[in-house]
Amino acid sequence: MDMARGGHQPQQKQKREGPVAKKARVDVQADTAPPKKSILKSSVSVRAAGGGGVAKTKVKAKAVQGKERVVSKGKGKQRQEVEEASEEDEGDEDEDGDEDEDISDDHDEAPTASTTKPKPTTTPKPKKPKAIPKSTVLPSSFKIVAGSYEKLLYGLEGTLAPAEDADAPLPYTVALKPVFIFPAHVSCIKAVAASPEGGKWLATGSADEIIKVWDLRRRKEIGGLMHHEGSITHLTFPSRSHLLSASEDGSLCLFRARDWSVLRALKGHKGRVNAIAVHPSGKVALSVGRDKTLRMWDLMRGKGCASTKLGKEGEIVRWSTDGELFAVQAGSTIDIYTTSMDLLHTIKHPSRLHDVKFCKRVNGAGEVLLAAAEDKYLSVYDISTDPQTAPTIIARMAGHGNRVKAVQTLAVATPSQTQERKSTTIVCTVSSDGKVHVYDMALLPLAGGKAEIAPVAAYDTKGTRLTCVTLADGEGEGEEVAGTKRKHQEEEQDDAEDEEDGWLSEEEEEEEEEEEAEMESD
């Protein structure tokens, strides 16, 4: 289904086939006591492919596009060849066309047979994974995508322009323009996520147990992922090239965006998974569910690495911007923990909470915690660098006429004509009153008081009950939208992320373990 511009399309009936259950080999340590030292440092193990191995992937992803079921088969090969320095580089290429890299660069020059005895063959050290460089270019515009109980998906485009009024609180203005409105699912939309750093993918999850994948630039539906056997509860993109989902069936799934195959099916929760949060490093994730447990997952190996009983059902879990803290929301309380599972503070909000989000300050250093609640406000809690200082409300973002259901943030570049600030952070909220509000973190006071911050832009859906929201980078000035060269560059970048981030599929890890066992036996 195409994303309609500025209007409704008639809802199409979707033929629902039985969900696809994929067996996953995972070893989850259930209900183990959390380690005393930092669980973030002690439980994360980055796996690098060993030398001399050839890993093959044979995966099948089943999707639904339109009314027909589409079966896509993806194959990927990763090769690493260990050669002596005297051997000639054959320049082999893998299936994606990338040349293999020589990982024995630090070997001594091979001596000639006439002067020195041959050295015994030794296993070289595995190649260390490289950190994926993060994009430092901020978008000059942004996109808002919101889901609703009425099955409608709203897409808005936001732009910043210099302010004409010299007395305006900000030297720029924010404008919202509707881009598409259409029914995306046959049941209410419960989760939505967009790929970060200029990515093109949009994923929506619904009570119909389907994850729909969309191309945001072309406004086209790519297909439906039918791996889960329950309603989709949470979606997030750990990177441009991977999607992580949670469901009422108690499992989490890690998908590869290159072919939308299932790399991992993470099982361990007994009952519905309510929320997931990926650490800023992209190596571990936290999840909370109906079983009243908090679980940590090693995304590199696709296994559970720690779990603890919370004593209450966590509804939302969020990492801080620096990854040193995380918050678990349940009802009207927020518990803030360190990575070593030490409870720092318990916040008791005046009303029931629906979402929480850490956000960096624009004015000054540090970060704040945004809390969306039943009281129609988005409360701003100050998070002190002193762990003994309890968080306090320093401001409230007002304007909604009903409960605030979800909140998201995005750093954007300000217009070049404004010299006071080169960038800012926008905060987007959706409410059951049918309105989308955009706030600016630049209006947050440094300290003291309970200032009320008004939205800098708003959009009214005329009564639609909004449930979830995500923000994505807009298309910057001079950016090629449909250029072939740009498309190839993006594909190469996504493929490079697949190879660098170390996330292996089940088949790849099984073959790697077999090769390691053979090498040890030899």
Short mmCIF file of C-alpha atoms in Angstrom, two decimals:
data_model
loop_
_atom_site.label_atom_id
_atom_site.label_comp_id
_atom_site.label_asym_id
_atom_site.label_seq_id
_atom_site.Cartn_x
_atom_site.Cartn_y
_atom_site.Cartn_z
CA MET A 1 0.00 0.00 0.00
CA ASP A 2 1.35 3.45 -0.89
CA MET A 3 1.41 6.15 1.74
CA ALA A 4 -1.32 8.55 0.59
CA ARG A 5 -0.50 12.25 0.59
CA GLY A 6 -2.76 14.36 2.79
CA GLY A 7 -5.85 12.13 2.80
CA HIS A 8 -7.45 8.82 3.63
CA GLN A 9 -7.32 5.73 1.50
CA PRO A 10 -9.96 3.04 1.71
CA GLN A 11 -8.88 0.31 4.04
CA GLN A 12 -7.93 -2.91 2.31
CA LYS A 13 -8.80 -6.28 3.73
CA GLN A 14 -5.73 -8.23 4.63
CA LYS A 15 -5.58 -11.97 4.45
CA ARG A 16 -4.07 -13.30 7.64
CA GLU A 17 -2.21 -16.54 7.53
CA GLY A 18 -0.84 -18.43 10.48
CA PRO A 19 2.24 -16.85 12.06
CA VAL A 20 5.55 -18.40 11.28
CA ALA A 21 7.33 -19.94 14.23
CA LYS A 22 11.09 -20.14 13.84
CA LYS A 23 13.11 -22.29 16.19
CA ALA A 24 15.91 -20.38 17.79
CA ARG A 25 18.85 -21.84 19.64
CA VAL A 26 19.24 -19.60 22.63
CA ASP A 27 20.57 -20.30 26.07
CA VAL A 28 18.89 -17.95 28.53
CA GLN A 29 19.98 -17.85 32.13
CA ALA A 30 16.63 -17.51 33.82
CA ASP A 31 16.29 -15.76 37.14
CA THR A 32 19.99 -15.69 37.89
CA ALA A 33 21.21 -13.33 40.56
CA PRO A 34 22.73 -10.16 39.13
CA PRO A 35 26.50 -9.94 39.45
CA LYS A 36 27.90 -7.60 42.02
CA LYS A 37 30.06 -5.68 39.61
CA SER A 38 28.83 -3.83 36.57
CA ILE A 39 26.64 -6.18 34.57
CA LEU A 40 27.22 -4.03 31.53
CA LYS A 41 30.95 -4.67 31.56
CA SER A 42 30.96 -8.20 32.91
CA SER A 43 28.28 -9.75 30.71
CA VAL A 44 29.02 -8.26 27.31
CA SER A 45 31.38 -10.29 25.16
CA VAL A 46 32.06 -9.08 21.62
CA ARG A 47 32.52 -12.02 19.29
CA ALA A 48 34.97 -11.65 16.43
CA ALA A 49 35.16 -14.18 13.64
CA GLY A 50 38.24 -16.37 14.02
CA GLY A 51 40.86 -16.73 11.32
CA GLY A 52 40.72 -19.40 8.70
CA GLY A 53 36.96 -19.85 8.86
CA VAL A 54 34.28 -19.55 6.24
CA ALA A 55 30.85 -18.75 7.63
CA LYS A 56 27.78 -19.36 5.49
CA THR A 57 24.29 -18.15 6.15
CA LYS A 58 21.13 -19.81 4.94
CA VAL A 59 18.09 -18.05 6.27
CA LYS A 60 14.50 -17.76 5.19
CA ALA A 61 12.26 -14.87 6.09
CA LYS A 62 8.55 -15.10 5.52
CA ALA A 63 6.73 -11.88 4.84
CA VAL A 64 3.33 -10.73 3.76
CA GLN A 65 3.06 -8.04 1.12
CA GLY A 66 -0.41 -6.87 0.23
CA LYS A 67 -2.57 -10.01 0.21
CA GLU A 68 0.02 -12.56 -0.79
CA ARG A 69 2.70 -14.27 1.26
CA VAL A 70 6.17 -13.63 -0.02
CA VAL A 71 9.04 -15.91 0.89
CA SER A 72 12.42 -14.25 0.58
CA LYS A 73 15.63 -16.20 0.77
CA GLY A 74 18.79 -14.38 1.71
CA LYS A 75 22.28 -15.72 1.49
CA GLY A 76 25.35 -14.07 2.90
CA LYS A 77 28.91 -15.24 2.96
CA GLN A 78 31.67 -13.90 5.10
CA ARG A 79 35.16 -15.08 4.39
CA GLN A 80 38.40 -14.53 6.19
CA GLU A 81 41.58 -16.03 4.75
CA VAL A 82 44.79 -16.14 6.76
CA GLU A 83 47.86 -15.97 4.55
CA GLU A 84 51.59 -15.71 5.22
CA ALA A 85 53.18 -12.39 4.24
CA SER A 86 55.05 -14.04 1.39
CA GLU A 87 51.89 -15.39 -0.28
CA GLU A 88 50.22 -13.42 -3.03
CA ASP A 89 46.91 -11.77 -2.18
CA GLU A 90 44.30 -13.43 -4.37
CA GLY A 91 41.81 -10.58 -3.93
CA ASP A 92 38.78 -12.83 -3.42
CA GLU A 93 35.48 -11.12 -2.96
CA ASP A 94 32.51 -12.24 -0.92
CA GLU A 95 28.99 -12.56 -2.25
CA ASP A 96 28.26 -8.87 -1.62
CA GLY A 97 31.29 -7.82 -3.64
CA ASP A 98 33.47 -6.69 -0.70
CA GLU A 99 37.10 -7.74 -0.78
CA ASP A 100 38.41 -9.89 2.07
CA GLU A 101 40.85 -8.20 4.39
CA ASP A 102 44.17 -9.68 5.40
CA ILE A 103 44.18 -10.01 9.18
CA SER A 104 47.84 -11.09 9.44
CA ASP A 105 49.40 -7.70 8.73
CA ASP A 106 51.63 -7.87 11.77
CA HIS A 107 53.34 -11.16 10.81
CA ASP A 108 57.05 -11.14 10.16
CA GLU A 109 58.31 -11.44 6.62
CA ALA A 110 58.49 -15.12 5.62
CA PRO A 111 62.13 -16.32 5.36
CA THR A 112 63.34 -18.36 2.41
CA ALA A 113 63.50 -22.15 2.70
CA SER A 114 67.25 -22.21 1.95
CA THR A 115 68.24 -20.16 5.01
CA THR A 116 65.68 -20.87 7.72
CA LYS A 117 63.60 -23.80 8.83
CA PRO A 118 59.88 -23.41 8.18
CA LYS A 119 57.89 -22.14 11.15
CA PRO A 120 54.97 -24.20 12.44
CA THR A 121 51.53 -22.93 11.50
CA THR A 122 49.93 -20.89 14.28
CA THR A 123 46.43 -19.61 14.65
CA PRO A 124 46.44 -15.81 14.23
CA LYS A 125 44.62 -13.55 16.61
CA PRO A 126 41.01 -12.81 15.61
CA LYS A 127 40.35 -9.48 13.98
CA LYS A 128 39.02 -6.98 16.45
CA PRO A 129 35.64 -5.50 15.54
CA LYS A 130 35.80 -1.87 14.55
CA ALA A 131 33.48 0.72 15.97
CA ILE A 132 30.89 1.90 13.47
CA PRO A 133 31.40 5.64 12.95
CA LYS A 134 28.39 7.69 13.97
CA SER A 135 27.06 10.42 11.72
CA THR A 136 27.79 13.89 13.11
CA VAL A 137 25.71 15.79 10.54
CA LEU A 138 22.41 16.83 12.08
CA PRO A 139 19.30 16.99 9.90
CA SER A 140 17.87 20.38 8.99
CA SER A 141 14.33 18.95 9.01
CA PHE A 142 12.57 16.01 10.63
CA LYS A 143 9.71 13.56 10.17
CA ILE A 144 7.05 12.56 12.69
CA VAL A 145 5.16 9.29 12.36
CA ALA A 146 2.38 8.50 14.83
CA GLY A 147 0.10 5.47 15.20
CA SER A 148 -3.41 5.33 16.62
CA TYR A 149 -6.16 3.10 18.01
CA GLU A 150 -8.12 3.81 14.84
CA LYS A 151 -5.46 1.91 12.78
CA LEU A 152 -4.42 5.15 11.07
CA LEU A 153 -0.80 6.11 10.51
CA TYR A 154 0.02 9.83 10.42
CA GLY A 155 3.14 11.22 8.77
CA LEU A 156 4.21 14.83 9.31
CA GLU A 157 7.16 16.83 8.05
CA GLY A 158 8.77 19.40 10.32
CA THR A 159 10.95 22.29 9.22
CA LEU A 160 12.82 25.09 10.99
CA ALA A 161 12.93 28.62 9.56
CA PRO A 162 14.33 31.94 10.83
CA ALA A 163 11.84 33.88 12.95
CA GLU A 164 10.53 37.15 11.52
CA ASP A 165 9.63 38.55 14.93
CA ALA A 166 12.71 39.82 16.76
CA ASP A 167 10.90 39.45 20.13
CA ALA A 168 10.13 35.75 19.61
CA PRO A 169 11.38 33.42 22.37
CA LEU A 170 13.44 31.55 19.77
CA PRO A 171 15.32 32.92 16.74
CA TYR A 172 13.55 30.34 14.56
CA THR A 173 10.10 28.87 14.09
CA VAL A 174 8.96 25.26 13.66
CA ALA A 175 6.27 24.32 11.13
CA LEU A 176 4.47 20.99 10.66
CA LYS A 177 2.94 19.80 7.39
CA PRO A 178 0.94 16.57 6.93
CA VAL A 179 2.50 14.22 4.39
CA PHE A 180 0.39 11.06 4.59
CA ILE A 181 -2.60 9.66 6.47
CA PHE A 182 -3.85 6.15 5.81
CA PRO A 183 -4.97 2.90 7.53
CA ALA A 184 -1.81 0.82 7.96
CA HIS A 185 -3.12 -2.26 9.85
CA VAL A 186 -6.34 -4.14 10.44
CA SER A 187 -6.05 -3.54 14.20
CA CYS A 188 -4.78 -0.76 16.46
CA ILE A 189 -1.17 0.35 15.99
CA LYS A 190 0.79 -0.20 19.20
CA ALA A 191 4.41 0.50 18.20
CA VAL A 192 6.30 2.48 15.58
CA ALA A 193 10.04 3.00 14.96
CA ALA A 194 12.23 4.66 12.33
CA SER A 195 15.82 3.74 11.47
CA PRO A 196 18.29 6.31 12.85
CA GLU A 197 20.96 8.52 11.27
CA GLY A 198 19.20 9.17 8.00
CA GLY A 199 17.93 5.62 7.56
CA LYS A 200 14.99 5.03 5.27
CA TRP A 201 13.09 2.29 7.11
CA LEU A 202 9.90 2.63 9.11
CA ALA A 203 8.45 -0.27 11.11
CA THR A 204 4.95 -0.40 12.59
CA GLY A 205 3.60 -3.04 14.96
CA SER A 206 -0.03 -3.84 15.66
CA ALA A 207 -2.38 -6.05 17.63
CA ASP A 208 -2.81 -7.99 14.37
CA GLU A 209 0.58 -9.63 15.17
CA ILE A 210 2.21 -8.22 12.03
CA ILE A 211 5.21 -5.91 11.74
CA LYS A 212 4.84 -3.78 8.62
CA VAL A 213 7.99 -2.40 6.99
CA TRP A 214 7.86 0.81 4.94
CA ASP A 215 10.27 2.80 2.82
CA LEU A 216 9.91 6.32 4.20
CA ARG A 217 11.47 8.05 1.21
CA ARG A 218 9.36 6.35 -1.44
CA ARG A 219 6.37 6.05 0.91
CA LYS A 220 5.91 2.43 -0.08
CA GLU A 221 5.08 -0.69 1.88
CA ILE A 222 7.88 -3.26 1.67
CA GLY A 223 6.06 -6.15 3.35
CA GLY A 224 4.94 -7.68 6.64
CA LEU A 225 7.03 -9.71 9.09
CA MET A 226 4.95 -12.48 10.63
CA HIS A 227 7.37 -14.10 13.04
CA HIS A 228 5.55 -13.27 16.29
CA GLU A 229 2.50 -15.10 17.60
CA GLY A 230 1.11 -12.23 19.63
CA SER A 231 0.49 -8.50 19.50
CA ILE A 232 3.55 -6.37 18.83
CA THR A 233 4.35 -4.32 21.92
CA HIS A 234 7.61 -2.51 21.11
CA LEU A 235 9.89 -1.79 18.14
CA THR A 236 13.32 -0.18 17.97
CA PHE A 237 16.19 0.10 15.50
CA PRO A 238 19.53 -0.52 17.27
CA SER A 239 21.21 0.62 14.03
CA ARG A 240 20.33 1.51 10.46
CA SER A 241 20.59 -2.13 9.46
CA HIS A 242 18.79 -4.00 12.27
CA LEU A 243 15.33 -4.04 13.86
CA LEU A 244 14.50 -5.38 17.33
CA SER A 245 10.91 -6.26 18.22
CA ALA A 246 8.99 -7.41 21.31
CA SER A 247 5.66 -9.18 21.53
CA GLU A 248 3.01 -10.57 23.82
CA ASP A 249 4.27 -14.05 22.91
CA GLY A 250 7.17 -13.49 25.33
CA SER A 251 9.94 -13.26 22.73
CA LEU A 252 12.20 -10.66 21.16
CA CYS A 253 13.31 -10.87 17.53
CA LEU A 254 16.35 -9.34 15.87
CA PHE A 255 15.84 -8.76 12.13
CA ARG A 256 18.45 -7.87 9.51
CA ALA A 257 17.23 -5.07 7.26
CA ARG A 258 19.24 -6.28 4.27
CA ASP A 259 16.85 -9.17 3.63
CA TRP A 260 14.57 -8.94 6.71
CA SER A 261 15.66 -12.35 7.92
CA VAL A 262 15.46 -13.29 11.60
CA LEU A 263 18.97 -13.32 13.07
CA ARG A 264 17.84 -14.16 16.58
CA ALA A 265 14.72 -15.14 18.48
CA LEU A 266 15.39 -14.26 22.13
CA LYS A 267 13.24 -16.21 24.55
CA GLY A 268 13.23 -16.04 28.31
CA HIS A 269 10.28 -13.98 29.49
CA LYS A 270 7.26 -15.86 30.78
CA GLY A 271 4.48 -13.84 29.31
CA ARG A 272 4.20 -10.54 27.49
CA VAL A 273 7.28 -8.40 26.88
CA ASN A 274 6.26 -4.80 27.52
CA ALA A 275 9.31 -2.83 26.42
CA ILE A 276 12.91 -3.09 25.28
CA ALA A 277 15.84 -0.66 25.37
CA VAL A 278 19.15 -0.96 23.53
CA HIS A 279 22.29 0.42 25.17
CA PRO A 280 23.95 3.33 23.28
CA SER A 281 26.80 0.95 22.40
CA GLY A 282 24.34 -1.31 20.58
CA LYS A 283 25.78 -4.41 22.24
CA VAL A 284 23.24 -5.16 24.96
CA ALA A 285 19.54 -4.65 25.48
CA LEU A 286 17.18 -4.59 28.46
CA SER A 287 13.61 -5.85 28.53
CA VAL A 288 10.76 -5.87 31.04
CA GLY A 289 7.57 -7.87 30.97
CA ARG A 290 4.53 -9.24 32.69
CA ASP A 291 6.63 -11.82 34.58
CA LYS A 292 7.96 -8.93 36.75
CA THR A 293 11.55 -9.53 35.69
CA LEU A 294 14.22 -7.37 34.10
CA ARG A 295 16.38 -9.21 31.58
CA MET A 296 19.61 -8.22 29.89
CA TRP A 297 20.47 -9.63 26.46
CA ASP A 298 23.84 -9.93 24.77
CA LEU A 299 23.00 -8.90 21.21
CA MET A 300 26.39 -10.02 19.94
CA ARG A 301 25.69 -13.66 20.80
CA GLY A 302 21.92 -13.53 20.94
CA LYS A 303 21.67 -14.87 24.49
CA GLY A 304 20.38 -13.74 27.83
CA CYS A 305 23.23 -12.72 30.11
CA ALA A 306 21.51 -11.52 33.30
CA SER A 307 18.10 -11.24 34.91
CA THR A 308 16.60 -10.02 38.15
CA LYS A 309 13.16 -9.96 39.75
CA LEU A 310 11.67 -6.50 40.08
CA GLY A 311 8.72 -7.46 42.25
CA LYS A 312 6.42 -5.46 39.96
CA GLU A 313 5.54 -5.41 36.28
CA GLY A 314 7.81 -3.02 34.43
CA GLU A 315 6.02 -1.19 31.63
CA ILE A 316 8.83 0.92 30.17
CA VAL A 317 12.63 0.62 30.35
CA ARG A 318 15.00 3.33 29.07
CA TRP A 319 18.76 3.86 29.04
CA SER A 320 20.22 7.26 29.86
CA THR A 321 21.95 9.10 27.03
CA ASP A 322 25.42 8.12 28.28
CA GLY A 323 24.45 4.54 29.14
CA GLU A 324 25.41 4.88 32.82
CA LEU A 325 21.86 4.70 34.17
CA PHE A 326 18.55 3.16 33.22
CA ALA A 327 14.99 3.75 34.34
CA VAL A 328 12.13 1.29 34.81
CA GLN A 329 8.60 2.68 34.89
CA ALA A 330 5.70 0.84 36.53
CA GLY A 331 2.37 2.51 37.19
CA SER A 332 3.13 5.91 38.71
CA THR A 333 6.67 5.10 39.85
CA ILE A 334 10.08 5.35 38.15
CA ASP A 335 13.05 3.40 39.51
CA ILE A 336 16.49 4.63 38.44
CA TYR A 337 19.32 2.07 38.50
CA THR A 338 23.02 2.03 37.81
CA THR A 339 24.52 -0.55 35.46
CA SER A 340 25.50 -2.61 38.53
CA MET A 341 21.77 -2.88 39.40
CA ASP A 342 22.02 -0.52 42.37
CA LEU A 343 18.74 1.32 42.93
CA LEU A 344 19.56 5.02 43.12
CA HIS A 345 16.16 6.66 43.34
CA THR A 346 12.46 5.89 43.22
CA ILE A 347 10.31 8.67 41.78
CA LYS A 348 6.64 8.71 42.74
CA HIS A 349 4.80 10.77 40.13
CA PRO A 350 1.48 12.44 41.06
CA SER A 351 -0.41 10.52 38.35
CA ARG A 352 -0.10 7.37 36.27
CA LEU A 353 2.78 7.35 33.78
CA HIS A 354 2.66 6.19 30.17
CA ASP A 355 6.19 6.84 28.89
CA VAL A 356 9.60 8.09 30.04
CA LYS A 357 12.62 9.28 28.09
CA PHE A 358 16.11 10.56 28.99
CA CYS A 359 17.23 13.64 27.09
CA LYS A 360 20.38 15.80 27.05
CA ARG A 361 20.11 19.44 27.98
CA VAL A 362 20.57 22.08 25.30
CA ASN A 363 21.38 24.84 27.78
CA GLY A 364 24.09 23.67 30.15
CA ALA A 365 25.43 20.18 30.79
CA GLY A 366 23.74 17.05 32.05
CA GLU A 367 20.45 15.41 31.19
CA VAL A 368 16.83 15.32 32.25
CA LEU A 369 14.12 12.68 32.40
CA LEU A 370 10.88 13.35 30.51
CA ALA A 371 7.76 11.73 31.98
CA ALA A 372 4.50 11.52 30.00
CA ALA A 373 1.53 11.02 32.28
CA GLU A 374 -2.21 10.92 32.83
CA ASP A 375 -2.15 14.47 34.20
CA LYS A 376 -1.93 15.89 30.62
CA TYR A 377 1.65 17.10 31.16
CA LEU A 378 5.11 16.08 30.09
CA SER A 379 7.04 16.59 33.32
CA VAL A 380 10.77 17.33 33.24
CA TYR A 381 12.88 15.82 36.04
CA ASP A 382 16.40 17.09 36.66
CA ILE A 383 18.96 14.25 36.89
CA SER A 384 21.83 15.47 39.06
CA THR A 385 25.39 14.27 38.60
CA ASP A 386 25.42 13.67 42.36
CA PRO A 387 23.87 10.22 42.92
CA GLN A 388 22.68 11.31 46.37
CA THR A 389 20.51 14.10 44.95
CA ALA A 390 16.98 12.95 44.16
CA PRO A 391 15.42 13.96 40.82
CA THR A 392 13.00 16.88 41.04
CA ILE A 393 10.54 18.42 38.58
CA ILE A 394 11.97 21.63 37.12
CA ALA A 395 9.45 22.22 34.32
CA ARG A 396 6.29 20.94 32.67
CA MET A 397 5.53 20.87 28.96
CA ALA A 398 1.85 21.78 28.70
CA GLY A 399 -0.88 22.09 26.09
CA HIS A 400 -2.52 18.67 25.83
CA GLY A 401 -6.15 18.17 26.80
CA ASN A 402 -5.85 14.49 27.70
CA ARG A 403 -3.28 11.91 28.79
CA VAL A 404 0.15 12.07 27.12
CA LYS A 405 0.77 8.63 25.63
CA ALA A 406 4.30 8.75 24.19
CA VAL A 407 7.36 10.97 23.83
CA GLN A 408 10.39 10.98 21.52
CA THR A 409 13.36 13.33 21.00
CA LEU A 410 15.66 14.23 18.10
CA ALA A 411 18.65 16.55 17.71
CA VAL A 412 18.30 18.88 14.71
CA ALA A 413 20.31 21.71 13.16
CA THR A 414 18.98 25.23 13.48
CA PRO A 415 18.77 27.55 10.43
CA SER A 416 22.14 28.95 9.38
CA GLN A 417 20.83 32.51 9.72
CA THR A 418 20.54 32.06 13.50
CA GLN A 419 23.96 32.53 15.08
CA GLU A 420 23.00 32.00 18.73
CA ARG A 421 22.79 28.21 18.52
CA LYS A 422 23.81 25.74 15.81
CA SER A 423 21.60 22.89 17.03
CA THR A 424 18.77 22.07 19.38
CA THR A 425 16.70 19.08 20.52
CA ILE A 426 13.03 18.82 19.70
CA VAL A 427 10.63 16.87 21.89
CA CYS A 428 7.55 15.34 20.29
CA THR A 429 4.51 14.10 22.22
CA VAL A 430 1.24 12.46 21.20
CA SER A 431 -1.92 12.34 23.26
CA SER A 432 -5.33 10.76 23.43
CA ASP A 433 -6.69 14.21 22.58
CA GLY A 434 -5.56 13.60 19.00
CA LYS A 435 -2.84 16.25 18.97
CA VAL A 436 0.85 16.06 18.11
CA HIS A 437 2.96 18.63 19.97
CA VAL A 438 6.55 19.69 19.34
CA TYR A 439 8.56 21.35 22.11
CA ASP A 440 12.07 22.80 22.06
CA MET A 441 14.58 21.88 24.76
CA ALA A 442 16.20 25.30 24.30
CA LEU A 443 13.25 26.76 26.26
CA LEU A 444 14.08 24.64 29.33
CA PRO A 445 15.41 26.84 32.16
CA LEU A 446 18.78 26.02 33.69
CA ALA A 447 17.43 25.47 37.20
CA GLY A 448 14.75 26.33 39.71
CA GLY A 449 11.01 26.74 39.55
CA LYS A 450 8.37 24.79 37.69
CA ALA A 451 8.17 26.64 34.43
CA GLU A 452 5.46 25.69 31.95
CA ILE A 453 6.74 25.30 28.41
CA ALA A 454 4.32 25.77 25.53
CA PRO A 455 4.63 23.83 22.27
CA VAL A 456 6.43 25.51 19.39
CA ALA A 457 4.31 23.61 16.85
CA ALA A 458 1.18 21.45 16.91
CA TYR A 459 -0.95 19.30 14.63
CA ASP A 460 -4.54 18.25 15.31
CA THR A 461 -5.81 14.91 13.97
CA LYS A 462 -9.40 15.89 14.90
CA GLY A 463 -10.06 13.35 17.61
CA THR A 464 -7.89 10.37 16.65
CA ARG A 465 -6.59 8.56 19.75
CA LEU A 466 -2.84 8.51 19.20
CA THR A 467 -0.83 5.73 20.84
CA CYS A 468 2.81 5.89 19.72
CA VAL A 469 5.27 8.15 17.93
CA THR A 470 8.73 8.10 16.35
CA LEU A 471 11.03 10.74 14.88
CA ALA A 472 13.26 10.42 11.82
CA ASP A 473 15.79 12.59 10.03
CA GLY A 474 14.35 14.72 7.27
CA GLU A 475 15.78 15.06 3.79
CA GLY A 476 18.34 17.84 3.95
CA GLU A 477 18.91 20.54 1.40
CA GLY A 478 20.71 19.31 -1.72
CA GLU A 479 20.26 15.67 -0.72
CA GLU A 480 19.72 13.19 -3.54
CA VAL A 481 16.54 11.29 -2.81
CA ALA A 482 16.44 8.73 -5.61
CA GLY A 483 19.95 8.81 -7.03
CA THR A 484 21.48 5.48 -7.99
CA LYS A 485 24.85 6.46 -6.61
CA ARG A 486 23.30 7.37 -3.27
CA LYS A 487 21.40 4.09 -3.17
CA HIS A 488 24.55 2.05 -3.76
CA GLN A 489 26.42 4.01 -1.11
CA GLU A 490 23.68 3.35 1.43
CA GLU A 491 23.62 -0.36 0.62
CA GLU A 492 27.39 -0.55 1.00
CA GLN A 493 27.19 1.29 4.33
CA ASP A 494 24.47 -1.02 5.64
CA ASP A 495 26.43 -4.08 4.49
CA ALA A 496 29.52 -2.69 6.21
CA GLU A 497 27.50 -2.31 9.42
CA ASP A 498 26.38 -5.93 9.14
CA GLU A 499 29.99 -7.07 8.92
CA GLU A 500 31.43 -4.69 11.52
CA ASP A 501 28.86 -4.88 14.30
CA GLY A 502 29.47 -8.60 14.92
CA TRP A 503 25.80 -9.66 15.03
CA LEU A 504 25.84 -13.22 13.74
CA SER A 505 22.88 -15.32 12.70
CA GLU A 506 22.28 -18.71 14.30
CA GLU A 507 23.68 -20.59 11.31
CA GLU A 508 26.79 -18.38 11.21
CA GLU A 509 27.54 -18.91 14.88
CA GLU A 510 26.93 -22.68 14.64
CA GLU A 511 29.37 -23.03 11.75
CA GLU A 512 31.89 -20.82 13.52
CA GLU A 513 31.69 -22.96 16.66
CA GLU A 514 32.13 -26.11 14.58
CA GLU A 515 35.24 -24.68 12.95
CA GLU A 516 36.65 -23.65 16.33
CA ALA A 517 36.02 -27.17 17.65
CA GLU A 518 37.82 -28.69 14.64
CA MET A 519 40.79 -26.38 15.14
CA GLU A 520 41.00 -27.29 18.83
CA SER A 521 40.84 -31.02 18.04
CA ASP A 522 43.66 -30.64 15.50
#
